[in-house]
Amino acid sequence: MSASAEAVGRRANDTDSEVGLWIFLASEVMFFGLLFYGYTITRINHPQAFADASAHTDLLLGSVNAFVLFTSSLTMALAARSLRLGAQRASVRLLAATLALGILFLAIKCYEYHVDIESHLVPWGDFAVSGRLAGGERLFFFMYFVMTGAHAIHLTVGLGVLSVMLVGVARGTYTEQNSQAVELAALYWALVDTVWIFLYPILYLVHRP
Amino acid sequence: MTSTLRLIGVWLAVIALLGVSTGSAYIPMGRFNSIVCVTIGFIQALLVWTFFMRLRWSGLLVRLIAVTGLLWIVLLLGLSLTDYLTRHPVAS
């Protein structure tokens, strides 16, 4: 099986739809890149406020979510691989696991937002911090909500795509011979995962006293 | 090694790096804290793109597109930082 898996896996030519999706993914990289750019410039202007504000984020929830999302990337890659090799039932189970992990991520994120709101960390309201660094800390939490919010929207879109894939594979619409849609969905899901790979250190790990 | 085992190995590496990254935040290193954890992020992203996103098996065109997206971010950040990181305080 190993040898045939290798044969299935190695392709020299990209399909048109793969090329199209990668162009979309490159534009997504530039979209999130601008947010990271904004974050970087703001942090250069407010280094101490960003360090202090980052300590207010919930490291445990952020870390658990990183684990959940990184794991969902594995189940998604395995789901696409299973379908490519004709293991339809395994693919359905792995897609369901990916969907469940994605929903778990969103649920934890929503709970975290709830805690943030209760702790008055929303920058356009009655903000928890006052004093000299309050302005900079507000900017940190502005970036925090915009970046994690943009990520959550992408993840929600991904959940919709995954649901369609799950039904499609279960019904036999997507098969060993027709697995491309699932493969493209796996690419998009891995990109959403990649964004969290960078959001996690710059939002949760700036300064841990 | 089957490709399933390889994917699981990549996942283990990404999770292990997550642990290293989180742990490193508690070691006071000044500005190197951020350099360390963002560098770890790049290694994790490289693993995800190479194996989960299958760039290792992609053709040249897809690889070029993947690199182009990143290249523009590097240009944007790099050229801007030549300004922001070399500014001196100006008396108002």
PDB file of C-alpha atoms in Angstrom, chain A residues 13-124:
ATOM      1  CA  ASN A  13       1.599  18.590 -13.127  1.00  0.00           C
ATOM      2  CA  ASP A  14      -0.775  20.902 -11.301  1.00  0.00           C
ATOM      3  CA  THR A  15      -4.421  20.869 -12.335  1.00  0.00           C
ATOM      4  CA  ASP A  16      -6.146  24.102 -13.348  1.00  0.00           C
ATOM      5  CA  SER A  17      -8.335  24.106 -10.250  1.00  0.00           C
ATOM      6  CA  GLU A  18      -5.292  23.639  -8.007  1.00  0.00           C
ATOM      7  CA  VAL A  19      -3.587  26.585  -9.660  1.00  0.00           C
ATOM      8  CA  GLY A  20      -6.770  28.652  -9.298  1.00  0.00           C
ATOM      9  CA  LEU A  21      -7.134  27.832  -5.628  1.00  0.00           C
ATOM     10  CA  TRP A  22      -3.483  28.598  -4.916  1.00  0.00           C
ATOM     11  CA  ILE A  23      -3.904  32.036  -6.507  1.00  0.00           C
ATOM     12  CA  PHE A  24      -6.831  32.581  -4.147  1.00  0.00           C
ATOM     13  CA  LEU A  25      -4.713  31.352  -1.214  1.00  0.00           C
ATOM     14  CA  ALA A  26      -1.872  33.708  -2.183  1.00  0.00           C
ATOM     15  CA  SER A  27      -4.376  36.597  -2.113  1.00  0.00           C
ATOM     16  CA  GLU A  28      -5.477  35.406   1.335  1.00  0.00           C
ATOM     17  CA  VAL A  29      -1.841  35.444   2.465  1.00  0.00           C
ATOM     18  CA  MET A  30      -1.631  39.059   1.303  1.00  0.00           C
ATOM     19  CA  PHE A  31      -4.908  39.917   3.082  1.00  0.00           C
ATOM     20  CA  PHE A  32      -3.718  38.510   6.407  1.00  0.00           C
ATOM     21  CA  GLY A  33      -0.238  39.843   5.679  1.00  0.00           C
ATOM     22  CA  LEU A  34      -1.640  43.372   5.769  1.00  0.00           C
ATOM     23  CA  LEU A  35      -3.145  42.706   9.198  1.00  0.00           C
ATOM     24  CA  PHE A  36       0.217  41.372  10.426  1.00  0.00           C
ATOM     25  CA  TYR A  37       1.838  44.442   8.908  1.00  0.00           C
ATOM     26  CA  GLY A  38      -0.531  46.753  10.781  1.00  0.00           C
ATOM     27  CA  TYR A  39       0.152  44.834  13.970  1.00  0.00           C
ATOM     28  CA  THR A  40       3.935  45.107  13.506  1.00  0.00           C
ATOM     29  CA  ILE A  41       3.942  48.860  12.939  1.00  0.00           C
ATOM     30  CA  THR A  42       1.562  49.474  15.856  1.00  0.00           C
ATOM     31  CA  ARG A  43       3.688  47.306  18.128  1.00  0.00           C
ATOM     32  CA  ILE A  44       6.877  49.166  17.148  1.00  0.00           C
ATOM     33  CA  ASN A  45       5.154  52.375  18.253  1.00  0.00           C
ATOM     34  CA  HIS A  46       3.780  50.892  21.510  1.00  0.00           C
ATOM     35  CA  PRO A  47       6.180  48.117  22.635  1.00  0.00           C
ATOM     36  CA  GLN A  48       5.485  48.287  26.375  1.00  0.00           C
ATOM     37  CA  ALA A  49       1.705  48.618  25.989  1.00  0.00           C
ATOM     38  CA  PHE A  50       1.649  45.565  23.684  1.00  0.00           C
ATOM     39  CA  ALA A  51       3.663  43.528  26.211  1.00  0.00           C
ATOM     40  CA  ASP A  52       1.342  44.519  29.068  1.00  0.00           C
ATOM     41  CA  ALA A  53      -1.845  44.024  27.048  1.00  0.00           C
ATOM     42  CA  SER A  54      -0.756  40.585  25.767  1.00  0.00           C
ATOM     43  CA  ALA A  55      -0.524  39.394  29.382  1.00  0.00           C
ATOM     44  CA  HIS A  56      -4.314  40.004  29.637  1.00  0.00           C
ATOM     45  CA  THR A  57      -5.065  37.401  26.949  1.00  0.00           C
ATOM     46  CA  ASP A  58      -6.060  33.915  28.081  1.00  0.00           C
ATOM     47  CA  LEU A  59      -2.988  31.774  27.353  1.00  0.00           C
ATOM     48  CA  LEU A  60      -4.678  28.493  28.284  1.00  0.00           C
ATOM     49  CA  LEU A  61      -7.623  29.000  25.925  1.00  0.00           C
ATOM     50  CA  GLY A  62      -5.344  30.240  23.132  1.00  0.00           C
ATOM     51  CA  SER A  63      -3.017  27.243  23.519  1.00  0.00           C
ATOM     52  CA  VAL A  64      -5.846  24.695  23.678  1.00  0.00           C
ATOM     53  CA  ASN A  65      -7.299  26.241  20.532  1.00  0.00           C
ATOM     54  CA  ALA A  66      -3.911  26.010  18.800  1.00  0.00           C
ATOM     55  CA  PHE A  67      -3.803  22.309  19.673  1.00  0.00           C
ATOM     56  CA  VAL A  68      -7.386  21.780  18.474  1.00  0.00           C
ATOM     57  CA  LEU A  69      -6.816  23.554  15.148  1.00  0.00           C
ATOM     58  CA  PHE A  70      -3.414  21.979  14.414  1.00  0.00           C
ATOM     59  CA  THR A  71      -4.996  18.572  15.059  1.00  0.00           C
ATOM     60  CA  SER A  72      -7.902  19.370  12.731  1.00  0.00           C
ATOM     61  CA  SER A  73      -5.351  20.080  10.004  1.00  0.00           C
ATOM     62  CA  LEU A  74      -4.043  16.537  10.405  1.00  0.00           C
ATOM     63  CA  THR A  75      -7.514  14.943  10.264  1.00  0.00           C
ATOM     64  CA  MET A  76      -8.314  17.051   7.166  1.00  0.00           C
ATOM     65  CA  ALA A  77      -5.104  16.033   5.377  1.00  0.00           C
ATOM     66  CA  LEU A  78      -5.848  12.393   6.262  1.00  0.00           C
ATOM     67  CA  ALA A  79      -9.459  12.757   5.041  1.00  0.00           C
ATOM     68  CA  ALA A  80      -8.277  13.965   1.618  1.00  0.00           C
ATOM     69  CA  ARG A  81      -5.663  11.219   1.481  1.00  0.00           C
ATOM     70  CA  SER A  82      -8.194   8.523   2.414  1.00  0.00           C
ATOM     71  CA  LEU A  83     -10.540   9.591  -0.358  1.00  0.00           C
ATOM     72  CA  ARG A  84      -7.663   9.694  -2.853  1.00  0.00           C
ATOM     73  CA  LEU A  85      -6.925   6.075  -1.963  1.00  0.00           C
ATOM     74  CA  GLY A  86     -10.577   5.035  -2.179  1.00  0.00           C
ATOM     75  CA  ALA A  87     -11.225   4.659   1.561  1.00  0.00           C
ATOM     76  CA  GLN A  88     -14.553   6.485   1.508  1.00  0.00           C
ATOM     77  CA  ARG A  89     -15.816   5.519   4.980  1.00  0.00           C
ATOM     78  CA  ALA A  90     -12.542   6.538   6.614  1.00  0.00           C
ATOM     79  CA  SER A  91     -12.712   9.823   4.718  1.00  0.00           C
ATOM     80  CA  VAL A  92     -16.231  10.517   6.038  1.00  0.00           C
ATOM     81  CA  ARG A  93     -15.132   9.817   9.612  1.00  0.00           C
ATOM     82  CA  LEU A  94     -12.053  12.035   9.275  1.00  0.00           C
ATOM     83  CA  LEU A  95     -14.106  14.856   7.727  1.00  0.00           C
ATOM     84  CA  ALA A  96     -16.582  14.582  10.605  1.00  0.00           C
ATOM     85  CA  ALA A  97     -13.687  14.749  13.086  1.00  0.00           C
ATOM     86  CA  THR A  98     -12.315  17.841  11.333  1.00  0.00           C
ATOM     87  CA  LEU A  99     -15.740  19.483  11.427  1.00  0.00           C
ATOM     88  CA  ALA A 100     -16.106  18.668  15.146  1.00  0.00           C
ATOM     89  CA  LEU A 101     -12.662  20.096  15.939  1.00  0.00           C
ATOM     90  CA  GLY A 102     -13.445  23.250  13.957  1.00  0.00           C
ATOM     91  CA  ILE A 103     -16.706  23.732  15.854  1.00  0.00           C
ATOM     92  CA  LEU A 104     -14.850  23.130  19.139  1.00  0.00           C
ATOM     93  CA  PHE A 105     -12.326  25.824  18.176  1.00  0.00           C
ATOM     94  CA  LEU A 106     -15.121  28.321  17.478  1.00  0.00           C
ATOM     95  CA  ALA A 107     -16.915  27.436  20.715  1.00  0.00           C
ATOM     96  CA  ILE A 108     -13.743  28.010  22.745  1.00  0.00           C
ATOM     97  CA  LYS A 109     -13.104  31.264  20.864  1.00  0.00           C
ATOM     98  CA  CYS A 110     -16.648  32.475  21.584  1.00  0.00           C
ATOM     99  CA  TYR A 111     -16.205  31.647  25.277  1.00  0.00           C
ATOM    100  CA  GLU A 112     -12.892  33.531  25.231  1.00  0.00           C
ATOM    101  CA  TYR A 113     -14.580  36.576  23.634  1.00  0.00           C
ATOM    102  CA  HIS A 114     -17.219  36.370  26.372  1.00  0.00           C
ATOM    103  CA  VAL A 115     -14.488  36.428  29.056  1.00  0.00           C
ATOM    104  CA  ASP A 116     -12.752  39.327  27.241  1.00  0.00           C
ATOM    105  CA  ILE A 117     -15.982  41.323  27.190  1.00  0.00           C
ATOM    106  CA  GLU A 118     -16.658  40.594  30.877  1.00  0.00           C
ATOM    107  CA  SER A 119     -13.087  41.734  31.666  1.00  0.00           C
ATOM    108  CA  HIS A 120     -13.642  45.044  29.811  1.00  0.00           C
ATOM    109  CA  LEU A 121     -10.967  44.341  27.217  1.00  0.00           C
ATOM    110  CA  VAL A 122     -13.059  45.555  24.262  1.00  0.00           C
ATOM    111  CA  PRO A 123     -11.166  48.664  23.104  1.00  0.00           C
ATOM    112  CA  TRP A 124     -14.192  50.715  22.045  1.00  0.00           C
TER     113      TRP A 124
END
